[in-house]
Structures are given as C-alpha cells and as structure tokens.
mmCIF file of C-alpha atoms in Angstrom:
data_model
loop_
_atom_site.group_PDB
_atom_site.id
_atom_site.type_symbol
_atom_site.label_atom_id
_atom_site.label_comp_id
_atom_site.label_asym_id
_atom_site.label_seq_id
_atom_site.Cartn_x
_atom_site.Cartn_y
_atom_site.Cartn_z
ATOM 1 C CA UNK A 2 4.740 10.654 -23.208
ATOM 2 C CA UNK A 3 5.043 14.323 -22.759
ATOM 3 C CA UNK A 4 7.153 14.814 -19.664
ATOM 4 C CA UNK A 5 9.804 12.641 -18.116
ATOM 5 C CA UNK A 6 9.097 10.316 -15.195
ATOM 6 C CA UNK A 7 11.120 8.795 -12.425
ATOM 7 C CA UNK A 8 12.665 5.482 -11.479
ATOM 8 C CA UNK A 9 11.682 4.230 -8.041
ATOM 9 C CA UNK A 10 11.893 1.324 -5.681
ATOM 10 C CA UNK A 11 8.903 -0.151 -3.894
ATOM 11 C CA UNK A 12 9.504 -0.315 -0.154
ATOM 12 C CA UNK A 13 6.196 -1.688 1.036
ATOM 13 C CA UNK A 14 2.667 -0.828 1.984
ATOM 14 C CA UNK A 15 1.200 1.194 4.795
ATOM 15 C CA UNK A 16 -1.879 3.310 5.396
ATOM 16 C CA UNK A 17 -2.468 6.942 6.183
ATOM 17 C CA UNK A 18 -5.549 8.778 7.377
ATOM 18 C CA UNK A 19 -7.355 11.033 4.922
ATOM 19 C CA UNK A 20 -8.996 14.366 5.559
ATOM 20 C CA UNK A 21 -12.292 12.870 6.643
ATOM 21 C CA UNK A 22 -10.614 10.310 8.843
ATOM 22 C CA UNK A 23 -10.840 7.529 6.271
ATOM 23 C CA UNK A 24 -7.971 5.105 6.052
ATOM 24 C CA UNK A 25 -6.130 5.180 2.717
ATOM 25 C CA UNK A 26 -4.035 2.123 1.882
ATOM 26 C CA UNK A 27 -0.809 3.241 0.225
ATOM 27 C CA UNK A 28 2.269 1.828 -1.422
ATOM 28 C CA UNK A 29 5.450 3.652 -0.497
ATOM 29 C CA UNK A 30 8.061 4.184 -3.189
ATOM 30 C CA UNK A 31 11.518 5.651 -2.895
ATOM 31 C CA UNK A 32 11.436 7.638 -6.134
ATOM 32 C CA UNK A 33 14.631 9.224 -7.306
ATOM 33 C CA UNK A 34 16.794 11.147 -7.099
ATOM 34 C CA UNK A 35 17.505 10.347 -10.739
ATOM 35 C CA UNK A 36 20.126 11.938 -12.908
ATOM 36 C CA UNK A 37 19.702 12.647 -16.592
ATOM 37 C CA UNK A 38 22.423 10.508 -18.130
ATOM 38 C CA UNK A 39 21.667 11.102 -21.781
ATOM 39 C CA UNK A 40 19.422 13.229 -23.937
ATOM 40 C CA UNK A 41 18.250 11.655 -27.167
ATOM 41 C CA UNK A 42 17.017 13.882 -29.941
ATOM 42 C CA UNK A 43 15.249 13.118 -33.183
ATOM 43 C CA UNK A 44 17.959 14.901 -35.157
ATOM 44 C CA UNK A 45 20.669 12.546 -33.933
ATOM 45 C CA UNK A 46 18.890 9.495 -32.512
ATOM 46 C CA UNK A 47 15.640 9.454 -34.462
ATOM 47 C CA UNK A 48 13.435 10.059 -31.428
ATOM 48 C CA UNK A 49 13.205 12.297 -28.372
ATOM 49 C CA UNK A 50 13.907 10.702 -25.029
ATOM 50 C CA UNK A 51 15.604 11.278 -21.726
ATOM 51 C CA UNK A 52 17.704 8.542 -20.186
ATOM 52 C CA UNK A 53 17.708 8.444 -16.399
ATOM 53 C CA UNK A 54 20.048 6.738 -13.963
ATOM 54 C CA UNK A 55 18.971 5.598 -10.505
ATOM 55 C CA UNK A 56 20.812 4.253 -7.464
ATOM 56 C CA UNK A 57 24.545 5.043 -7.539
ATOM 57 C CA UNK A 58 26.951 2.095 -7.456
ATOM 58 C CA UNK A 59 30.702 1.580 -7.529
ATOM 59 C CA UNK A 60 32.177 1.610 -11.018
ATOM 60 C CA UNK A 61 33.912 -1.732 -10.440
ATOM 61 C CA UNK A 62 30.492 -3.387 -10.510
ATOM 62 C CA UNK A 63 29.939 -2.300 -14.109
ATOM 63 C CA UNK A 64 31.338 -3.603 -17.372
ATOM 64 C CA UNK A 65 33.663 -1.418 -19.384
ATOM 65 C CA UNK A 66 31.191 -0.571 -22.164
ATOM 66 C CA UNK A 67 28.633 0.629 -19.619
ATOM 67 C CA UNK A 68 31.282 2.557 -17.704
ATOM 68 C CA UNK A 69 32.272 4.264 -20.922
ATOM 69 C CA UNK A 70 28.683 5.319 -21.524
ATOM 70 C CA UNK A 71 28.438 6.877 -18.072
ATOM 71 C CA UNK A 72 31.822 8.612 -18.323
ATOM 72 C CA UNK A 73 30.954 10.132 -21.671
ATOM 73 C CA UNK A 74 27.809 11.824 -20.403
ATOM 74 C CA UNK A 75 27.979 12.232 -16.619
ATOM 75 C CA UNK A 76 30.721 11.326 -14.204
ATOM 76 C CA UNK A 77 28.559 9.050 -12.060
ATOM 77 C CA UNK A 78 27.561 5.396 -12.131
ATOM 78 C CA UNK A 79 24.104 3.979 -11.599
ATOM 79 C CA UNK A 80 22.596 0.560 -11.133
ATOM 80 C CA UNK A 81 19.518 1.256 -13.212
ATOM 81 C CA UNK A 82 19.104 3.026 -16.556
ATOM 82 C CA UNK A 83 15.774 3.787 -18.153
ATOM 83 C CA UNK A 84 14.705 5.862 -21.123
ATOM 84 C CA UNK A 85 11.557 7.954 -21.009
ATOM 85 C CA UNK A 86 10.101 9.186 -24.297
ATOM 86 C CA UNK A 87 9.337 12.886 -24.113
ATOM 87 C CA UNK A 88 7.729 15.283 -26.580
ATOM 88 C CA UNK A 89 10.325 17.981 -25.869
ATOM 89 C CA UNK A 90 13.845 17.431 -24.571
ATOM 90 C CA UNK A 91 14.625 21.155 -24.311
ATOM 91 C CA UNK A 92 13.968 21.535 -20.542
ATOM 92 C CA UNK A 93 16.364 18.719 -19.693
ATOM 93 C CA UNK A 94 20.140 18.832 -19.432
ATOM 94 C CA UNK A 95 22.619 16.008 -19.047
ATOM 95 C CA UNK A 96 23.683 15.794 -15.431
ATOM 96 C CA UNK A 97 20.456 17.365 -14.207
ATOM 97 C CA UNK A 98 18.931 15.819 -11.092
ATOM 98 C CA UNK A 99 15.259 14.916 -10.947
ATOM 99 C CA UNK A 100 13.478 14.232 -7.685
ATOM 100 C CA UNK A 101 10.055 13.402 -6.364
ATOM 101 C CA UNK A 102 9.069 17.066 -6.351
ATOM 102 C CA UNK A 103 8.245 16.954 -10.052
ATOM 103 C CA UNK A 104 4.991 15.297 -9.017
ATOM 104 C CA UNK A 105 2.304 16.918 -6.928
ATOM 105 C CA UNK A 106 -0.090 15.529 -4.363
ATOM 106 C CA UNK A 107 -3.292 14.558 -6.114
ATOM 107 C CA UNK A 108 -1.599 13.929 -9.471
ATOM 108 C CA UNK A 109 -2.729 10.976 -11.510
ATOM 109 C CA UNK A 110 0.207 8.855 -12.602
ATOM 110 C CA UNK A 111 0.885 5.520 -14.186
ATOM 111 C CA UNK A 112 3.360 3.058 -12.787
ATOM 112 C CA UNK A 113 5.102 0.262 -14.657
ATOM 113 C CA UNK A 114 6.797 -2.643 -12.939
ATOM 114 C CA UNK A 115 7.455 -6.331 -13.147
ATOM 115 C CA UNK A 116 4.881 -8.518 -11.424
ATOM 116 C CA UNK A 117 5.882 -11.248 -8.997
ATOM 117 C CA UNK A 118 6.639 -14.513 -10.787
ATOM 118 C CA UNK A 119 4.278 -17.355 -9.800
ATOM 119 C CA UNK A 120 6.044 -20.104 -11.718
ATOM 120 C CA UNK A 121 4.048 -22.818 -13.484
ATOM 121 C CA UNK A 122 0.513 -22.497 -12.167
ATOM 122 C CA UNK A 123 -2.695 -24.377 -12.722
ATOM 123 C CA UNK A 124 -5.857 -23.000 -14.275
ATOM 124 C CA UNK A 125 -7.537 -22.202 -10.957
ATOM 125 C CA UNK A 126 -4.851 -19.734 -9.944
ATOM 126 C CA UNK A 127 -4.019 -18.493 -13.416
ATOM 127 C CA UNK A 128 -7.458 -18.089 -14.982
ATOM 128 C CA UNK A 129 -9.796 -18.303 -11.975
ATOM 129 C CA UNK A 130 -11.361 -21.560 -13.155
ATOM 130 C CA UNK A 131 -13.747 -23.105 -10.640
ATOM 131 C CA UNK A 132 -12.149 -26.542 -10.566
ATOM 132 C CA UNK A 133 -14.162 -29.621 -9.687
ATOM 133 C CA UNK A 134 -16.221 -30.367 -6.539
ATOM 134 C CA UNK A 135 -14.325 -31.418 -3.456
ATOM 135 C CA UNK A 136 -16.568 -34.446 -2.874
ATOM 136 C CA UNK A 137 -19.593 -36.270 -4.365
ATOM 137 C CA UNK A 138 -17.432 -38.851 -6.098
ATOM 138 C CA UNK A 139 -14.875 -36.492 -7.591
ATOM 139 C CA UNK A 140 -11.673 -38.425 -8.030
ATOM 140 C CA UNK A 141 -8.252 -36.777 -8.359
ATOM 141 C CA UNK A 142 -9.475 -33.899 -10.519
ATOM 142 C CA UNK A 143 -10.297 -31.287 -7.878
ATOM 143 C CA UNK A 144 -8.179 -28.539 -9.440
ATOM 144 C CA UNK A 145 -8.399 -29.605 -13.084
ATOM 145 C CA UNK A 146 -9.760 -27.415 -15.855
ATOM 146 C CA UNK A 147 -12.122 -29.981 -17.359
ATOM 147 C CA UNK A 148 -12.726 -30.283 -21.080
ATOM 148 C CA UNK A 149 -10.580 -28.243 -23.450
ATOM 149 C CA UNK A 150 -12.843 -28.446 -26.472
ATOM 150 C CA UNK A 151 -15.221 -30.456 -28.693
ATOM 151 C CA UNK A 152 -14.809 -33.719 -30.639
ATOM 152 C CA UNK A 153 -14.205 -34.581 -34.312
ATOM 153 C CA UNK A 154 -15.229 -31.081 -35.304
ATOM 154 C CA UNK A 155 -13.093 -28.959 -34.890
ATOM 155 C CA UNK A 156 -10.757 -31.826 -33.894
ATOM 156 C CA UNK A 157 -8.295 -29.345 -32.468
ATOM 157 C CA UNK A 158 -7.910 -27.035 -29.518
ATOM 158 C CA UNK A 159 -8.719 -23.393 -30.166
ATOM 159 C CA UNK A 160 -5.875 -20.942 -30.095
ATOM 160 C CA UNK A 161 -5.716 -18.921 -26.921
ATOM 161 C CA UNK A 162 -7.338 -21.702 -24.868
ATOM 162 C CA UNK A 163 -6.739 -20.932 -21.206
ATOM 163 C CA UNK A 164 -4.456 -23.586 -19.849
ATOM 164 C CA UNK A 165 -1.843 -24.014 -17.100
ATOM 165 C CA UNK A 166 1.473 -22.285 -17.593
ATOM 166 C CA UNK A 167 3.844 -19.643 -16.390
ATOM 167 C CA UNK A 168 2.176 -16.787 -14.563
ATOM 168 C CA UNK A 169 3.467 -13.394 -13.505
ATOM 169 C CA UNK A 170 7.007 -12.104 -13.980
ATOM 170 C CA UNK A 171 5.731 -9.824 -16.718
ATOM 171 C CA UNK A 172 5.542 -6.114 -17.354
ATOM 172 C CA UNK A 173 2.494 -4.569 -15.740
ATOM 173 C CA UNK A 174 1.364 -0.968 -16.079
ATOM 174 C CA UNK A 175 -1.202 0.486 -13.734
ATOM 175 C CA UNK A 176 -2.879 3.692 -14.771
ATOM 176 C CA UNK A 177 -4.800 6.454 -13.052
ATOM 177 C CA UNK A 178 -3.096 6.051 -9.692
ATOM 178 C CA UNK A 179 -3.442 8.829 -7.160
ATOM 179 C CA UNK A 180 -0.505 10.369 -5.333
ATOM 180 C CA UNK A 181 -1.519 10.593 -1.676
ATOM 181 C CA UNK A 182 1.602 12.170 -0.244
ATOM 182 C CA UNK A 183 5.116 13.214 -1.205
ATOM 183 C CA UNK A 184 7.942 13.375 1.303
ATOM 184 C CA UNK A 185 10.862 15.101 -0.395
ATOM 185 C CA UNK A 186 13.155 14.629 2.625
ATOM 186 C CA UNK A 187 13.066 10.843 2.158
ATOM 187 C CA UNK A 188 12.359 10.915 -1.619
ATOM 188 C CA UNK A 189 9.244 8.939 -0.788
ATOM 189 C CA UNK A 190 6.005 8.992 -2.753
ATOM 190 C CA UNK A 191 2.854 7.404 -1.346
ATOM 191 C CA UNK A 192 0.503 6.032 -3.979
ATOM 192 C CA UNK A 193 -3.005 4.849 -3.239
ATOM 193 C CA UNK A 194 -3.490 1.135 -3.744
ATOM 194 C CA UNK A 195 -1.258 -1.747 -4.727
ATOM 195 C CA UNK A 196 1.568 -1.762 -7.222
ATOM 196 C CA UNK A 197 3.130 -4.630 -9.180
ATOM 197 C CA UNK A 198 6.210 -6.476 -8.006
ATOM 198 C CA UNK A 199 7.910 -7.375 -4.762
ATOM 199 C CA UNK A 200 9.432 -5.089 -2.168
ATOM 200 C CA UNK A 201 12.634 -3.540 -3.526
ATOM 201 C CA UNK A 202 11.272 -4.058 -7.029
ATOM 202 C CA UNK A 203 11.975 -1.359 -9.585
ATOM 203 C CA UNK A 204 9.072 0.793 -10.738
ATOM 204 C CA UNK A 205 8.808 3.442 -13.437
ATOM 205 C CA UNK A 206 6.580 6.403 -12.667
ATOM 206 C CA UNK A 207 5.130 8.658 -15.329
ATOM 207 C CA UNK A 208 2.521 11.357 -15.397
ATOM 208 C CA UNK A 209 -0.793 10.311 -16.875
ATOM 209 C CA UNK B 23 14.288 0.919 4.006
ATOM 210 C CA UNK B 24 11.792 -0.369 6.508
ATOM 211 C CA UNK B 25 12.686 2.539 8.739
ATOM 212 C CA UNK B 26 11.131 4.935 6.233
ATOM 213 C CA UNK B 27 7.872 3.035 6.516
ATOM 214 C CA UNK B 28 8.108 3.135 10.288
ATOM 215 C CA UNK B 29 8.685 6.852 10.123
ATOM 216 C CA UNK B 30 5.596 7.373 7.992
ATOM 217 C CA UNK B 31 3.532 5.345 10.414
ATOM 218 C CA UNK B 32 4.924 7.131 13.449
ATOM 219 C CA UNK B 33 4.018 10.488 11.979
ATOM 220 C CA UNK B 34 0.484 9.254 11.460
ATOM 221 C CA UNK B 35 0.161 8.165 15.071
ATOM 222 C CA UNK B 36 -1.374 10.296 17.802
ATOM 223 C CA UNK B 37 0.398 10.906 21.066
ATOM 224 C CA UNK B 38 -2.562 12.414 22.901
ATOM 225 C CA UNK B 39 -4.376 9.103 23.360
ATOM 226 C CA UNK B 40 -4.489 8.003 27.006
ATOM 227 C CA UNK B 41 -3.402 4.579 28.077
ATOM 228 C CA UNK B 42 -6.243 2.112 28.449
ATOM 229 C CA UNK B 43 -6.760 -1.588 28.208
ATOM 230 C CA UNK B 44 -9.403 -4.241 27.917
ATOM 231 C CA UNK B 45 -12.024 -3.956 30.659
ATOM 232 C CA UNK B 46 -11.808 -0.188 30.956
ATOM 233 C CA UNK B 47 -14.934 1.908 30.634
ATOM 234 C CA UNK B 48 -14.224 4.653 28.121
ATOM 235 C CA UNK B 49 -15.932 7.609 26.485
ATOM 236 C CA UNK B 50 -14.987 7.865 22.823
ATOM 237 C CA UNK B 51 -15.716 11.318 21.455
ATOM 238 C CA UNK B 52 -16.245 10.918 17.718
ATOM 239 C CA UNK B 53 -16.431 13.760 15.235
ATOM 240 C CA UNK B 54 -19.483 13.216 13.077
ATOM 241 C CA UNK B 55 -20.022 15.216 9.914
ATOM 242 C CA UNK B 56 -23.670 15.610 8.966
ATOM 243 C CA UNK B 57 -23.909 17.512 5.740
ATOM 244 C CA UNK B 58 -22.214 20.785 6.582
ATOM 245 C CA UNK B 59 -22.291 20.548 10.331
ATOM 246 C CA UNK B 60 -19.797 18.783 12.508
ATOM 247 C CA UNK B 61 -20.705 17.551 15.947
ATOM 248 C CA UNK B 62 -19.304 15.315 18.623
ATOM 249 C CA UNK B 63 -20.909 12.012 19.486
ATOM 250 C CA UNK B 64 -19.891 10.169 22.612
ATOM 251 C CA UNK B 65 -19.793 6.407 22.615
ATOM 252 C CA UNK B 66 -19.469 5.034 26.151
ATOM 253 C CA UNK B 67 -18.683 1.396 26.659
ATOM 254 C CA UNK B 68 -16.279 -1.267 27.827
ATOM 255 C CA UNK B 69 -13.117 -1.949 25.874
ATOM 256 C CA UNK B 70 -13.283 -5.547 24.684
ATOM 257 C CA UNK B 71 -9.897 -5.662 23.064
ATOM 258 C CA UNK B 72 -7.040 -3.756 21.480
ATOM 259 C CA UNK B 73 -5.332 -5.107 18.413
ATOM 260 C CA UNK B 74 -2.710 -4.185 15.847
ATOM 261 C CA UNK B 75 0.378 -2.051 16.027
ATOM 262 C CA UNK B 76 1.590 1.223 14.624
ATOM 263 C CA UNK B 77 -1.015 3.474 13.053
ATOM 264 C CA UNK B 78 -3.033 0.410 12.161
ATOM 265 C CA UNK B 79 -4.104 -0.393 15.731
ATOM 266 C CA UNK B 80 -7.798 -0.555 16.611
ATOM 267 C CA UNK B 81 -9.895 -1.173 19.698
ATOM 268 C CA UNK B 82 -13.393 -2.553 20.185
ATOM 269 C CA UNK B 83 -15.883 -0.917 22.522
ATOM 270 C CA UNK B 84 -19.067 -2.639 23.671
ATOM 271 C CA UNK B 85 -22.104 -1.097 25.264
ATOM 272 C CA UNK B 86 -25.611 -2.273 25.928
ATOM 273 C CA UNK B 87 -28.102 0.136 24.431
ATOM 274 C CA UNK B 88 -31.755 -0.510 25.143
ATOM 275 C CA UNK B 89 -31.082 -4.128 25.968
ATOM 276 C CA UNK B 90 -29.178 -4.690 22.740
ATOM 277 C CA UNK B 91 -25.433 -5.113 22.714
ATOM 278 C CA UNK B 92 -23.629 -2.675 20.418
ATOM 279 C CA UNK B 93 -19.975 -3.006 19.497
ATOM 280 C CA UNK B 94 -17.916 -0.479 17.588
ATOM 281 C CA UNK B 95 -14.386 -0.796 16.323
ATOM 282 C CA UNK B 96 -12.324 2.408 16.295
ATOM 283 C CA UNK B 97 -8.878 2.979 14.815
ATOM 284 C CA UNK B 98 -6.895 4.260 17.796
ATOM 285 C CA UNK B 99 -5.053 6.893 15.791
ATOM 286 C CA UNK B 100 -7.978 8.080 13.686
ATOM 287 C CA UNK B 101 -8.215 11.875 13.368
ATOM 288 C CA UNK B 102 -12.001 11.450 13.637
ATOM 289 C CA UNK B 103 -11.615 10.738 17.322
ATOM 290 C CA UNK B 104 -11.766 14.011 19.213
ATOM 291 C CA UNK B 105 -10.620 12.413 22.451
ATOM 292 C CA UNK B 106 -10.797 9.257 24.497
ATOM 293 C CA UNK B 107 -11.654 9.510 28.182
ATOM 294 C CA UNK B 108 -11.119 6.673 30.599
ATOM 295 C CA UNK B 109 -14.099 6.693 32.959
ATOM 296 C CA UNK B 110 -13.084 3.768 35.114
ATOM 297 C CA UNK B 111 -10.594 0.981 34.969
ATOM 298 C CA UNK B 112 -11.823 -2.588 35.013
ATOM 299 C CA UNK B 113 -10.022 -5.444 36.627
ATOM 300 C CA UNK B 114 -9.830 -8.299 34.151
ATOM 301 C CA UNK B 115 -7.406 -11.155 33.660
ATOM 302 C CA UNK B 116 -7.694 -11.601 29.909
ATOM 303 C CA UNK B 117 -6.604 -9.148 27.257
ATOM 304 C CA UNK B 118 -9.657 -10.086 25.174
ATOM 305 C CA UNK B 119 -12.773 -10.142 27.302
ATOM 306 C CA UNK B 120 -15.194 -11.698 24.841
ATOM 307 C CA UNK B 121 -16.902 -13.543 27.696
ATOM 308 C CA UNK B 122 -18.668 -10.270 28.417
ATOM 309 C CA UNK B 123 -20.847 -10.859 25.368
ATOM 310 C CA UNK B 124 -22.506 -13.831 27.004
ATOM 311 C CA UNK B 125 -23.211 -12.072 30.297
ATOM 312 C CA UNK B 126 -26.185 -9.889 31.096
ATOM 313 C CA UNK B 127 -27.047 -7.145 33.570
ATOM 314 C CA UNK B 128 -25.494 -7.686 36.967
ATOM 315 C CA UNK B 129 -23.211 -10.437 35.770
ATOM 316 C CA UNK B 130 -21.722 -8.163 33.161
ATOM 317 C CA UNK B 131 -20.180 -5.896 35.776
ATOM 318 C CA UNK B 132 -16.425 -5.784 36.179
ATOM 319 C CA UNK B 133 -14.434 -5.054 39.296
ATOM 320 C CA UNK B 134 -12.574 -1.796 39.127
ATOM 321 C CA UNK B 135 -8.848 -1.614 39.490
ATOM 322 C CA UNK B 136 -6.611 1.038 40.990
ATOM 323 C CA UNK B 137 -7.524 4.679 40.976
ATOM 324 C CA UNK B 138 -6.694 7.390 38.512
#
C-alpha cells in the first residue's frame, strides 16, 4: 500500500516473443492516464489515500453530487473513481496526471478486477466435482454432486458444504504478475498471463 | 480498442519472411543456443501447412530423416528463425497436404511449380 496504482481497462489478450524466442502470452491493458482527483490525509480524513479518476465523460452523464465533488477538486469529469491507500501522500497533488510510465518493465504488480459472472452453476463447474458416470446404469444424475453428508448423526449438513450456486462476478486479485512491456504512446501495459474479467472490464493495478 | 491489439501484433511480425505455401521445399535456419554458444541449424523439408494469423501464425515442415518422418512446427514470426529459404516450389492442390504422411519414397515426390 505504499505507492499509488492505476485504473485500467482490459482490451484483450495477445502474445509477444521473448528474448530467447519464446512466446509470452499477455493481457493488454489500457492503463491511465489517471488524474488525482482528491488527496486524503490522516489529519483530515483519518487515513492516507489518493483518489484517481479514469476515462473522461461529459458532465451531463453525472449526478449533481458527483459533479460537485469533481468541480471542488479538479475541473474534469471521469467515469471511474478509485481510492488507493498510500503510506505517504506528499508526492501527489490534486490535478496531477498519472500514466503507465510509473511502472517499469519487469515490475511485479498485483491486479484487482471483477471476474466474469457465471450465473447459477452446478457443482461440476463450480467446485470441480467429478459427477457421475455417463453410462453403466447411471440415470439422470450425470452432473450431480452425490451425497451431501451422513445420517442421523450429525443429522445436518456441514457449514461450508460445496453446493451449486452463483459463481464468479466477484472481486479477484492476482498477485506477482510480471509486466512484459509498456507502450506509453498508447497507454498500454502488457502483463504476462490472464487477468480477471471480460474485455473492457475495469482493473486496478498496484505495485507489489 | 482492438486496433491497439492489432498494432501490437503487427509490430511483433517480421516482414523479411519470404512468401511460401504448402508443398514448397524450404530451408529453415534456426538459431540454437547451446550453453553459451549460438549456432544455426538448418531444417530442410516440405511445408505441410500454414495456419493462424497475425504474429500467432505457424507452419509445419516435414522431412524424412533416416527413413523416419520428422515434423516440426515453427512460429512464422519467431525471432529464433534466422531466415527461411524457399528451395523449390511444389505444385499441390490442397492447402494442407497431410496425404504426404502416408506416401513413401518415390510416391512422396511433388511436381514443381513455376520458377523463382
């Protein structure tokens, strides 16, 4: 939580060639430019944080209270607002612009996003249960989870029992991700591997 | 936003790769790193197929080495490829000439096409 991060948008996956000719699968993110909308300090707000805005929009798309917040601090309007806790707010100023160049190639970062929602899923998809055999007399239970417990003792189902339910659409943080390339002219960061969420999903990038 | 992805892929692609297609006999000069030393290894064979697009495209080369068929798949735009030389152009009607795998010796020859 030392230094501030960036807000970004996932634009999809591709691959680049590494130094030894190996193919590195990458997720491309348009990261920033973000503007510091508000500085929060422990003396006034009880904690130190920097609030960033990302993706400018027309003010008519915002409600009056939100507009007022933007007008008070910076004269610009953004679609996304996100606070990043920092250990020291001194280096940051309201109105300051942050871009992808605050990261370096080879940096280890962590990325937070919202995973794709899968809706109500069964136990095979949600918990990797094996299901039942496809044949040999199996009747109508091919994707069922089987027994959910014992009999008269304990006479109940244990808490936390893995069962069908809603899957995905939750906050996911991936750590120790490697920055493969940074393209400041497009504000694009290439990160090795997969990242949570759909294309055009919002991601929060922080240094490890 | 897709155009940014396309741009990244285009920059990764090589423009010095000659045009070739399935049926062509090619020499693929691969850079091989052995410990500290780097050397070039040539893989000569017939192109069985090309697949993929952008910087993700690959091609398969087949040769018969000591009576045993050997196939290698190369990424077309890999920086490990020093160069690709087209030795001769084969005349084939399919874009994927898998039937070559079932043929031996004299039957596995292809007619050549054009000159260049």
